[in-house]
Coordinates of N, CA and C in Angstrom, one line a residue:
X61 N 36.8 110.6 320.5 CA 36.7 111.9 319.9 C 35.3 112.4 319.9
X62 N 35.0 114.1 320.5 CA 33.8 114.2 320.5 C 33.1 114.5 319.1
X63 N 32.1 114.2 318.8 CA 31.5 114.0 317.3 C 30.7 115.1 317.4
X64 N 30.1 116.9 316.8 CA 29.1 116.9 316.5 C 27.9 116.5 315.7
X65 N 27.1 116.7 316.2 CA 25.9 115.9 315.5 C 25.4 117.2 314.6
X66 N 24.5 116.7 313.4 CA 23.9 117.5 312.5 C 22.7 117.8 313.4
X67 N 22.1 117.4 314.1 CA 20.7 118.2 315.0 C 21.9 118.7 316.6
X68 N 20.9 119.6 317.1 CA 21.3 120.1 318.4 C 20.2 120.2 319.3
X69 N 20.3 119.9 320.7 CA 19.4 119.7 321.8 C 18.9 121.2 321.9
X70 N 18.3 120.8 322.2 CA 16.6 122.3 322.1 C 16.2 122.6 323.4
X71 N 16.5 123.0 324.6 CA 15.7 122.4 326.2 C 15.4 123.8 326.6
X72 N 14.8 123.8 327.8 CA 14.1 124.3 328.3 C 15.1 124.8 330.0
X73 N 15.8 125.6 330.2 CA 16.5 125.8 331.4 C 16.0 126.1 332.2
X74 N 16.3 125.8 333.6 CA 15.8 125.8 334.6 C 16.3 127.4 335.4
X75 N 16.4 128.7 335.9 CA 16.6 129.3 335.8 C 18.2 129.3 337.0
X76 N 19.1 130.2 336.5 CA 20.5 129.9 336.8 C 21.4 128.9 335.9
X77 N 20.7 128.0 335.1 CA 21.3 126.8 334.2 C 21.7 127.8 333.0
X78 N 23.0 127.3 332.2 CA 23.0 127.4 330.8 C 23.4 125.9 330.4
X79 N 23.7 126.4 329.2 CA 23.7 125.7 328.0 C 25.1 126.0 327.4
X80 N 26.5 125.2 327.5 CA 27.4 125.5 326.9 C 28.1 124.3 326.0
X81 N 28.9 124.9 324.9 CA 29.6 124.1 323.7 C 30.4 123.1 324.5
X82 N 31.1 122.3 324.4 CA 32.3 121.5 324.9 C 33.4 121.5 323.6
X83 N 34.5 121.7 323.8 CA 35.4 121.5 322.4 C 36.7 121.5 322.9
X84 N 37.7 121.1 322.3 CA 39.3 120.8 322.7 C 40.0 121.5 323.8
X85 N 39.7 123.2 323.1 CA 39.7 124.0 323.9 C 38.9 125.0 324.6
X86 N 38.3 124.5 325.7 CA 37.2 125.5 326.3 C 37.2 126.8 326.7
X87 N 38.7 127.2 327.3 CA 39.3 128.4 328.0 C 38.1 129.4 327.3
X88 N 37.8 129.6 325.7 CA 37.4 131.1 325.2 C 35.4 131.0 326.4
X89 N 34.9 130.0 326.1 CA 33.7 129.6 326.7 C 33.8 129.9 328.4
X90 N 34.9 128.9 328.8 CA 34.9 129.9 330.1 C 34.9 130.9 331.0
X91 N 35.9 131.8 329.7 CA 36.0 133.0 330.3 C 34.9 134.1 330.0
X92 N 34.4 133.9 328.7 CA 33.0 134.5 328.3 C 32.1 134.3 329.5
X93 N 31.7 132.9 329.9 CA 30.7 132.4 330.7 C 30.8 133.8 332.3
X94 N 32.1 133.3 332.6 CA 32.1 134.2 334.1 C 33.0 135.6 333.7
X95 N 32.7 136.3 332.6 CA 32.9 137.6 332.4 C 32.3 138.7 333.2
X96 N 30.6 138.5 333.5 CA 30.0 139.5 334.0 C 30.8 139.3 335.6
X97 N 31.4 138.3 336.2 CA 31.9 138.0 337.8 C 32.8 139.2 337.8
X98 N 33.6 139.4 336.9 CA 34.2 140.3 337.3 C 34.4 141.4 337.8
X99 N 33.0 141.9 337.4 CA 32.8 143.4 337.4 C 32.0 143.5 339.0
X100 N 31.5 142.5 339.4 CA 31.3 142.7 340.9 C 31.7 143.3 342.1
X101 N 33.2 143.5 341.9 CA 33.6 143.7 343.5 C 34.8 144.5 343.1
X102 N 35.9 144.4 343.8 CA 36.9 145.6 343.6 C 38.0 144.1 343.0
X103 N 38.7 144.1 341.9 CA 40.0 143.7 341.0 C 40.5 142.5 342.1
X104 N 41.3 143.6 343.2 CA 42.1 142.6 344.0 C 41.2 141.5 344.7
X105 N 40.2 141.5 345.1 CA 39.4 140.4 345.5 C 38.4 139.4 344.4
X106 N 38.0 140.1 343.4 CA 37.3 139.4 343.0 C 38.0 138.2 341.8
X107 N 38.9 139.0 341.5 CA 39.4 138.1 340.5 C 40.2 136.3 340.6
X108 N 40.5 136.4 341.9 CA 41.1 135.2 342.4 C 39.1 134.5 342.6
X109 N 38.1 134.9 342.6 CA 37.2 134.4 342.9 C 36.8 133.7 341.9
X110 N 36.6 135.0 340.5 CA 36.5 134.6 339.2 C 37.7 133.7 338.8
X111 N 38.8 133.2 339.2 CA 39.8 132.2 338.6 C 39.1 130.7 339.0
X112 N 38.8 130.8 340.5 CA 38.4 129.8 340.5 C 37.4 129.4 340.7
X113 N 36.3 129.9 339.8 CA 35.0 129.8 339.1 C 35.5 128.7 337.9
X114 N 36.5 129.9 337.3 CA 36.8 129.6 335.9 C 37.4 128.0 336.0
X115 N 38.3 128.1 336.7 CA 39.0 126.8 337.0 C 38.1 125.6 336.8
X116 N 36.9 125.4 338.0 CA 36.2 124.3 338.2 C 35.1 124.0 337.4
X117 N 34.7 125.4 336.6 CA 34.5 124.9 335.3 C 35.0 124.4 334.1
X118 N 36.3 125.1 333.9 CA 37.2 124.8 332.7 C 37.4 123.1 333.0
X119 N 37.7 122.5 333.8 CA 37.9 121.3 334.3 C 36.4 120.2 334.2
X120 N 35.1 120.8 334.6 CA 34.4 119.9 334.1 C 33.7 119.9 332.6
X121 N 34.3 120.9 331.8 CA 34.2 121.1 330.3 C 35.1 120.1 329.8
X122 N 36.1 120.1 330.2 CA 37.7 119.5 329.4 C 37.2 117.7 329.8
X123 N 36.8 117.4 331.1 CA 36.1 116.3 331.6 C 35.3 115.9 330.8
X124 N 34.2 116.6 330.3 CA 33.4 116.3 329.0 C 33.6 116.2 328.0
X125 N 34.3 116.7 327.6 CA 35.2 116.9 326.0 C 35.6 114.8 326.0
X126 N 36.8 115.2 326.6 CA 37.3 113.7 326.8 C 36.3 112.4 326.9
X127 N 35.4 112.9 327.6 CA 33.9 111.6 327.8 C 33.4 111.7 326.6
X128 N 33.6 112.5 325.4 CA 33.0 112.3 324.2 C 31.7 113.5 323.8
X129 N 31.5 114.1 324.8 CA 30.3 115.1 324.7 C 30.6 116.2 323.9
X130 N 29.3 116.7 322.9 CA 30.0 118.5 322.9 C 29.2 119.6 323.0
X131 N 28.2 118.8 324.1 CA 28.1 120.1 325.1 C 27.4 119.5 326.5
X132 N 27.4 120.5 327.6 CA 26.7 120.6 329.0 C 25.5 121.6 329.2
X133 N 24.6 121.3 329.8 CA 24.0 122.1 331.1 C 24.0 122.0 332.2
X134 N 24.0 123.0 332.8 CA 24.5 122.7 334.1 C 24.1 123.8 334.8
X135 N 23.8 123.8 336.2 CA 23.5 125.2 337.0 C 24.5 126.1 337.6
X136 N 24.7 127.5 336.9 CA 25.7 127.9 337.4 C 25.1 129.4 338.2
X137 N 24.1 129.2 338.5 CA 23.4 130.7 339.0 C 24.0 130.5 340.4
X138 N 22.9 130.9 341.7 CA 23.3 131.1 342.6 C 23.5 129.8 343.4
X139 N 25.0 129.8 344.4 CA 25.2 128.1 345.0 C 24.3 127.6 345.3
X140 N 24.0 126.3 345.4 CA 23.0 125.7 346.1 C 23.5 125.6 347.3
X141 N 22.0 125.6 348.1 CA 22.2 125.5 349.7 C 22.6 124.4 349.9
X142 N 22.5 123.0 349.4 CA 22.5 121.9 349.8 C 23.7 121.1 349.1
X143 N 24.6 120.4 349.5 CA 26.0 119.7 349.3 C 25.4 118.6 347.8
X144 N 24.5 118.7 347.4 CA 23.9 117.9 345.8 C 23.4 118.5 345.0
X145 N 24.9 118.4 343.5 CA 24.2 119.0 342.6 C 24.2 118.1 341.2
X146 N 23.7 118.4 340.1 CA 24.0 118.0 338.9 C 24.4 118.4 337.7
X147 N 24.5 117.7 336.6 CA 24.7 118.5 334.9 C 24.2 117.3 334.2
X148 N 23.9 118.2 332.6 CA 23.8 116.9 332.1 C 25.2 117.3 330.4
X149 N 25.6 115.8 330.4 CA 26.3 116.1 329.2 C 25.7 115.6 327.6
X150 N 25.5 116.2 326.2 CA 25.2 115.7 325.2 C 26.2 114.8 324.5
X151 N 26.4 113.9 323.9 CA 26.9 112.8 322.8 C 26.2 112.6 321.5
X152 N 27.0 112.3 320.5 CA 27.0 111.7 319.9 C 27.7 110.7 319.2
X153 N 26.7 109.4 319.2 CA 27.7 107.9 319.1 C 27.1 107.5 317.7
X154 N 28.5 106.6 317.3 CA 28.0 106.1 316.2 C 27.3 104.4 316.7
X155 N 26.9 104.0 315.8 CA 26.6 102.2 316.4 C 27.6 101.2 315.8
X156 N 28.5 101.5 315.3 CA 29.7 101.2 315.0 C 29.5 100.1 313.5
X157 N 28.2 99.3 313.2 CA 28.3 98.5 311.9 C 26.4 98.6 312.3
X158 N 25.6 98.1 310.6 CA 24.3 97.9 310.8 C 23.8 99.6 311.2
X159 N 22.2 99.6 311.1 CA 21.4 100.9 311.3 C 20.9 100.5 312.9
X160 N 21.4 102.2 313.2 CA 20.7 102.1 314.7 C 19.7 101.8 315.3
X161 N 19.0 101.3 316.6 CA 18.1 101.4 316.3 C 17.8 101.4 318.6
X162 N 17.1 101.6 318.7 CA 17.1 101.6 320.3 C 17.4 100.9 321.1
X163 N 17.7 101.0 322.5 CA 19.2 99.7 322.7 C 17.3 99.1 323.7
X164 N 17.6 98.0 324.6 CA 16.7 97.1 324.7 C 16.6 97.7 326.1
X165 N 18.3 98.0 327.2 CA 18.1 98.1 328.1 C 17.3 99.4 328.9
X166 N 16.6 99.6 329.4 CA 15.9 100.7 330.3 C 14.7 100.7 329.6
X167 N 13.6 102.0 330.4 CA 12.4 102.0 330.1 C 12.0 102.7 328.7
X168 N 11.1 102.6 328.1 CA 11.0 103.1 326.5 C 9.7 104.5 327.2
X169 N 10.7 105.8 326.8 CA 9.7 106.6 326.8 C 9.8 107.2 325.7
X170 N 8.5 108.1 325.4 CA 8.1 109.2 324.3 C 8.2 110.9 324.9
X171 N 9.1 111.2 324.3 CA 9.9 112.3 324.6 C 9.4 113.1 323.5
X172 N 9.2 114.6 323.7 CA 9.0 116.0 322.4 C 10.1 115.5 321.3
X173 N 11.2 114.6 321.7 CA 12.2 114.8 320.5 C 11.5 113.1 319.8
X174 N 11.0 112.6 320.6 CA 10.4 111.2 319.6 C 11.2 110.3 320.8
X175 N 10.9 108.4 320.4 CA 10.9 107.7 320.9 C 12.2 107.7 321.3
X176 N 12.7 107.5 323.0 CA 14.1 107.3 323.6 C 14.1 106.0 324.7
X177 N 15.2 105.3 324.7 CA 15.1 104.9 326.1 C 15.8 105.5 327.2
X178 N 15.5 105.3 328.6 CA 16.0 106.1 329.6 C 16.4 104.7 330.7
X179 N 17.4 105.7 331.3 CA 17.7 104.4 332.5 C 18.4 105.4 333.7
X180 N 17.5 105.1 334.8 CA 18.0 105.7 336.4 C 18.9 105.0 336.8
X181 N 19.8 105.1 337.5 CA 20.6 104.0 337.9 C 20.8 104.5 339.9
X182 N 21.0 104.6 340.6 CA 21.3 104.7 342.1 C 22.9 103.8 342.0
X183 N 23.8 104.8 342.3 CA 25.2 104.9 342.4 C 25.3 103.8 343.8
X184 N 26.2 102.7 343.8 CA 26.6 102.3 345.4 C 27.6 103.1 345.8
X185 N 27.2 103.5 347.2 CA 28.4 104.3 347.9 C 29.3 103.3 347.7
X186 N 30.6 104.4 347.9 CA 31.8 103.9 348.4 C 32.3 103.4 350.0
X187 N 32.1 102.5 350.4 CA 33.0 102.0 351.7 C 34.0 103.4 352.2
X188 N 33.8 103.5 353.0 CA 35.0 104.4 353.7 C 34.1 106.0 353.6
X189 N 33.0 105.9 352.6 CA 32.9 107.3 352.5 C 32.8 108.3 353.5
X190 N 33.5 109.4 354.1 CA 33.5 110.1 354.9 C 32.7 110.9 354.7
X191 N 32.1 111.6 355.8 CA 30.4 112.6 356.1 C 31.1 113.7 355.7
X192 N 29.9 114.3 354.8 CA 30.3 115.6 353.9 C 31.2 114.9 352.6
X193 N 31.6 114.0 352.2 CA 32.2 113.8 350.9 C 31.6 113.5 349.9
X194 N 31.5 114.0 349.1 CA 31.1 114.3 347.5 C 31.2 112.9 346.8
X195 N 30.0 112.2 346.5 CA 30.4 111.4 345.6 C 29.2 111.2 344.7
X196 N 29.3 110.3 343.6 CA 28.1 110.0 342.9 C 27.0 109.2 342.9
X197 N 26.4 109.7 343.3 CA 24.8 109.0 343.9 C 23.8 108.7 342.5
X198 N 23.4 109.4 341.7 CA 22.6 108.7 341.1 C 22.9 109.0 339.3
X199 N 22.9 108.2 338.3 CA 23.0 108.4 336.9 C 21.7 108.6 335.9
X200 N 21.4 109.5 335.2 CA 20.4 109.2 334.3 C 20.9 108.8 332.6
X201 N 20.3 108.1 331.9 CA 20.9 108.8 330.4 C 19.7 108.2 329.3
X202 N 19.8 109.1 328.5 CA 18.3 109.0 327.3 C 19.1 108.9 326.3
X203 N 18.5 108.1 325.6 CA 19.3 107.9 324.0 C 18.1 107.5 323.0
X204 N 18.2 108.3 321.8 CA 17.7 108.7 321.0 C 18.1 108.2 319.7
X205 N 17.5 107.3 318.8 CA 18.2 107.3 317.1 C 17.7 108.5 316.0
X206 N 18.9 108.8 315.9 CA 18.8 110.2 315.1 C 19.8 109.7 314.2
X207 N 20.1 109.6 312.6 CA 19.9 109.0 311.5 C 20.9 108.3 311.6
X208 N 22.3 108.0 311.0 CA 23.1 107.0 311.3 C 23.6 106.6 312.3
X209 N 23.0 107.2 313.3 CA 23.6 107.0 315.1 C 23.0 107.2 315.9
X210 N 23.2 107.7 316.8 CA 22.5 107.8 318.3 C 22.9 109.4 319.4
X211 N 22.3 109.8 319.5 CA 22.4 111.2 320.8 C 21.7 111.1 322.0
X212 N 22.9 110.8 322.6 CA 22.8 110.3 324.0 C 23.2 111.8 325.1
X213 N 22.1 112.2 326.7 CA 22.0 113.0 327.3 C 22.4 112.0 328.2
X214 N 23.5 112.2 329.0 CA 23.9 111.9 330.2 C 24.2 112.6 331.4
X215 N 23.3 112.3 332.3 CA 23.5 112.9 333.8 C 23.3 112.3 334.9
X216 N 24.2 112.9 335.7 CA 24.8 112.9 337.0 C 24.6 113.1 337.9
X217 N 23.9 113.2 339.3 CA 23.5 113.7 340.6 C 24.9 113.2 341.4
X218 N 25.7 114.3 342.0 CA 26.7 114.2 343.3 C 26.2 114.9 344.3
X219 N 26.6 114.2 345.4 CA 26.5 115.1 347.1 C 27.3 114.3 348.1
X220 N 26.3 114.9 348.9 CA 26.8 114.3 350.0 C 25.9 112.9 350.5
X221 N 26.4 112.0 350.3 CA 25.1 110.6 351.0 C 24.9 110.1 351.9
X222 N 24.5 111.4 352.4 CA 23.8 111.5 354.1 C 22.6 111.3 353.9
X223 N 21.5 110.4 354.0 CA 20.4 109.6 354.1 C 18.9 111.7 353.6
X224 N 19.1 112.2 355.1 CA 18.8 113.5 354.5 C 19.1 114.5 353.5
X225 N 19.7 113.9 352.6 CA 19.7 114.7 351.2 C 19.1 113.5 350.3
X226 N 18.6 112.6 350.8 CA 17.8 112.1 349.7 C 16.4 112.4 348.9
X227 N 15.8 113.5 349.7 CA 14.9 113.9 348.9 C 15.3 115.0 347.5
X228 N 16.5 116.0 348.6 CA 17.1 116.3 347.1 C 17.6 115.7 345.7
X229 N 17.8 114.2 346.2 CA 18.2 113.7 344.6 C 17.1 113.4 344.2
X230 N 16.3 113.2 344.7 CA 14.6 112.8 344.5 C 14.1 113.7 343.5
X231 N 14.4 115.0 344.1 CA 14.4 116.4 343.1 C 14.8 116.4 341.8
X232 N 16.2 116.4 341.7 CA 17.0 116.7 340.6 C 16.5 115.7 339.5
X233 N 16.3 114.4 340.1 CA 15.9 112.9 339.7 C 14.6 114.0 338.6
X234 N 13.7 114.4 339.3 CA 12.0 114.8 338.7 C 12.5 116.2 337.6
X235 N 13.5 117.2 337.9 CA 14.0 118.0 337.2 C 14.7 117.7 336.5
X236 N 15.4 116.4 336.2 CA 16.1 116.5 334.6 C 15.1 115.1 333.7
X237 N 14.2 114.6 334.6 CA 13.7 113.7 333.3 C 12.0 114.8 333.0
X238 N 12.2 115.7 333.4 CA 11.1 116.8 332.8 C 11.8 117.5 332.4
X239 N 12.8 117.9 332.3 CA 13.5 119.0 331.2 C 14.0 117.9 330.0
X240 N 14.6 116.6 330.0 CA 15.1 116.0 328.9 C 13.8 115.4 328.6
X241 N 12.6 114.8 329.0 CA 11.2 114.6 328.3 C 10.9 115.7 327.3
X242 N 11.6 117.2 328.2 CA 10.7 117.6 326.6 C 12.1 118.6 325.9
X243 N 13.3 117.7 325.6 CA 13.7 118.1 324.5 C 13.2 117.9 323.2
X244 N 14.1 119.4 322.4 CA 13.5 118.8 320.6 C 15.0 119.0 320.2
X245 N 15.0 118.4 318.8 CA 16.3 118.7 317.9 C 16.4 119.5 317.0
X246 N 17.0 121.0 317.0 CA 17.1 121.5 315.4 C 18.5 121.1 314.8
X247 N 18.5 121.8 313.7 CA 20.1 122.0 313.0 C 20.5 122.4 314.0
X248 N 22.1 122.2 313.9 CA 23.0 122.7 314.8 C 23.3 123.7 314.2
X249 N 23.7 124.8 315.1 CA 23.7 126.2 315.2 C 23.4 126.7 314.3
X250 N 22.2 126.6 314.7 CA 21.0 127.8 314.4 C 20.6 128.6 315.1
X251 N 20.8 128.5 316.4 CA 20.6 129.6 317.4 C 21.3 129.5 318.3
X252 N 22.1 130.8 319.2 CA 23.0 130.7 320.0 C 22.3 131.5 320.7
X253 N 21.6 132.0 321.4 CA 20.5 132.5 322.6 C 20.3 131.9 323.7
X254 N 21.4 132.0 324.6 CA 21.2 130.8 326.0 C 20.9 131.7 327.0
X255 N 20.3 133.0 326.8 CA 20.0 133.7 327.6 C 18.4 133.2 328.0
X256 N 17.7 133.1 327.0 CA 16.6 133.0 327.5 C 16.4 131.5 328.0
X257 N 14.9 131.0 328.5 CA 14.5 130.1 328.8 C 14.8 128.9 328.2
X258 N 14.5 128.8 327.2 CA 14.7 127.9 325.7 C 16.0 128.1 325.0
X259 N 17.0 127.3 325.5 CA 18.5 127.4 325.0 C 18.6 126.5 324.1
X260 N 19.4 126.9 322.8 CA 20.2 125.6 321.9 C 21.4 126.0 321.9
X261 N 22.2 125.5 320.9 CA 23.7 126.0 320.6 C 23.7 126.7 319.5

């Protein structure tokens, strides 16, 4: 079940990224999100474009929901040139008995939100994987004790793992542990402004 937490993630977006809620039903978030798509082009064309915008978003919202999260960032500006992209999803866990306190495994860093641990992980390909297929190459995730539990940022790098896109995950790798280093936490919704730089919920 996804839990909100009494604080909310505070970050800093990279430009084209927002910042959206996750919840049972995402459809209203969706369609808000790729509202301005519409107005682009002429009805009969654009709209099958905007469906399956909406689609492959609505799908990795509902994806998140179920993994526990209640909310994403993610880049939805202009495609990337390159077949590797990422997101990251927020949680909140409880520690199920006893006070939380930082798990042991990965490296201990000091993050704007206070002390977290983090852990990179490098995905094993899959046997068989065919050139040009999409799979998941690398994992990050930071976890934080925040009062009877824990808020956990988890993210993702997929592509293509063709040896030359590895400087791209190299990238994304240096772009989300500098955007999650300097998260903060406020109350939860206290500000809905994901237009600017500095998004919460």
């Amino acid at each position: 079940m996804t839990v909100i937490p009494t604080l909310s993630p505070r970050l800093i977006l990279p430009p084209g990224w927002q910042y959206l809620p996750v919840a049972a039903d995402n459809a209203p978030t969706v369609h808000r999100t790729f509202a301005s798509v519409r107005t682009l082009g002429p009805r009969d064309s654009i709209t099958p474009f905007a469906r399956e915008l909406e689609r492959a978003l609505q799908a990795q919202l509902d994806e998140a929901f179920r993994a526990g999260a209640f909310a994403v960032a993610l880049p939805l500006g202009r495609p990337w040139e390159v077949p590797v992209s990422t997101s990251i999803a927020f949680s909140a866990v409880s520690p199920g008995t006893g006070a939380p306190s930082l798990p042991n495994v990965g490296e201990h860093v000091d993050t704007d939100a206070g002390a977290a641990r983090r852990r990179i992980v490098d995905a094993v390909v899959p046997n068989g994987a065919a050139p040009g297929e999409l799979v998941l190459l690398r994992t990050l995730d930071y976890t934080w004790v925040h009062g009877e539990g824990y808020l956990v940022a988890f993210a993702s790098i997929t592509g293509d793992a063709d040896p030359d896109y590895a400087p791209v995950t190299d990238a994304l790798t240096l772009l989300l542990t500098t955007m999650l280093d300097a998260v903060t936490f406020d109350p939860a919704g206290t500000h809905t402004d994901t237009d600017r730089p500095e998004a919460r919920p």
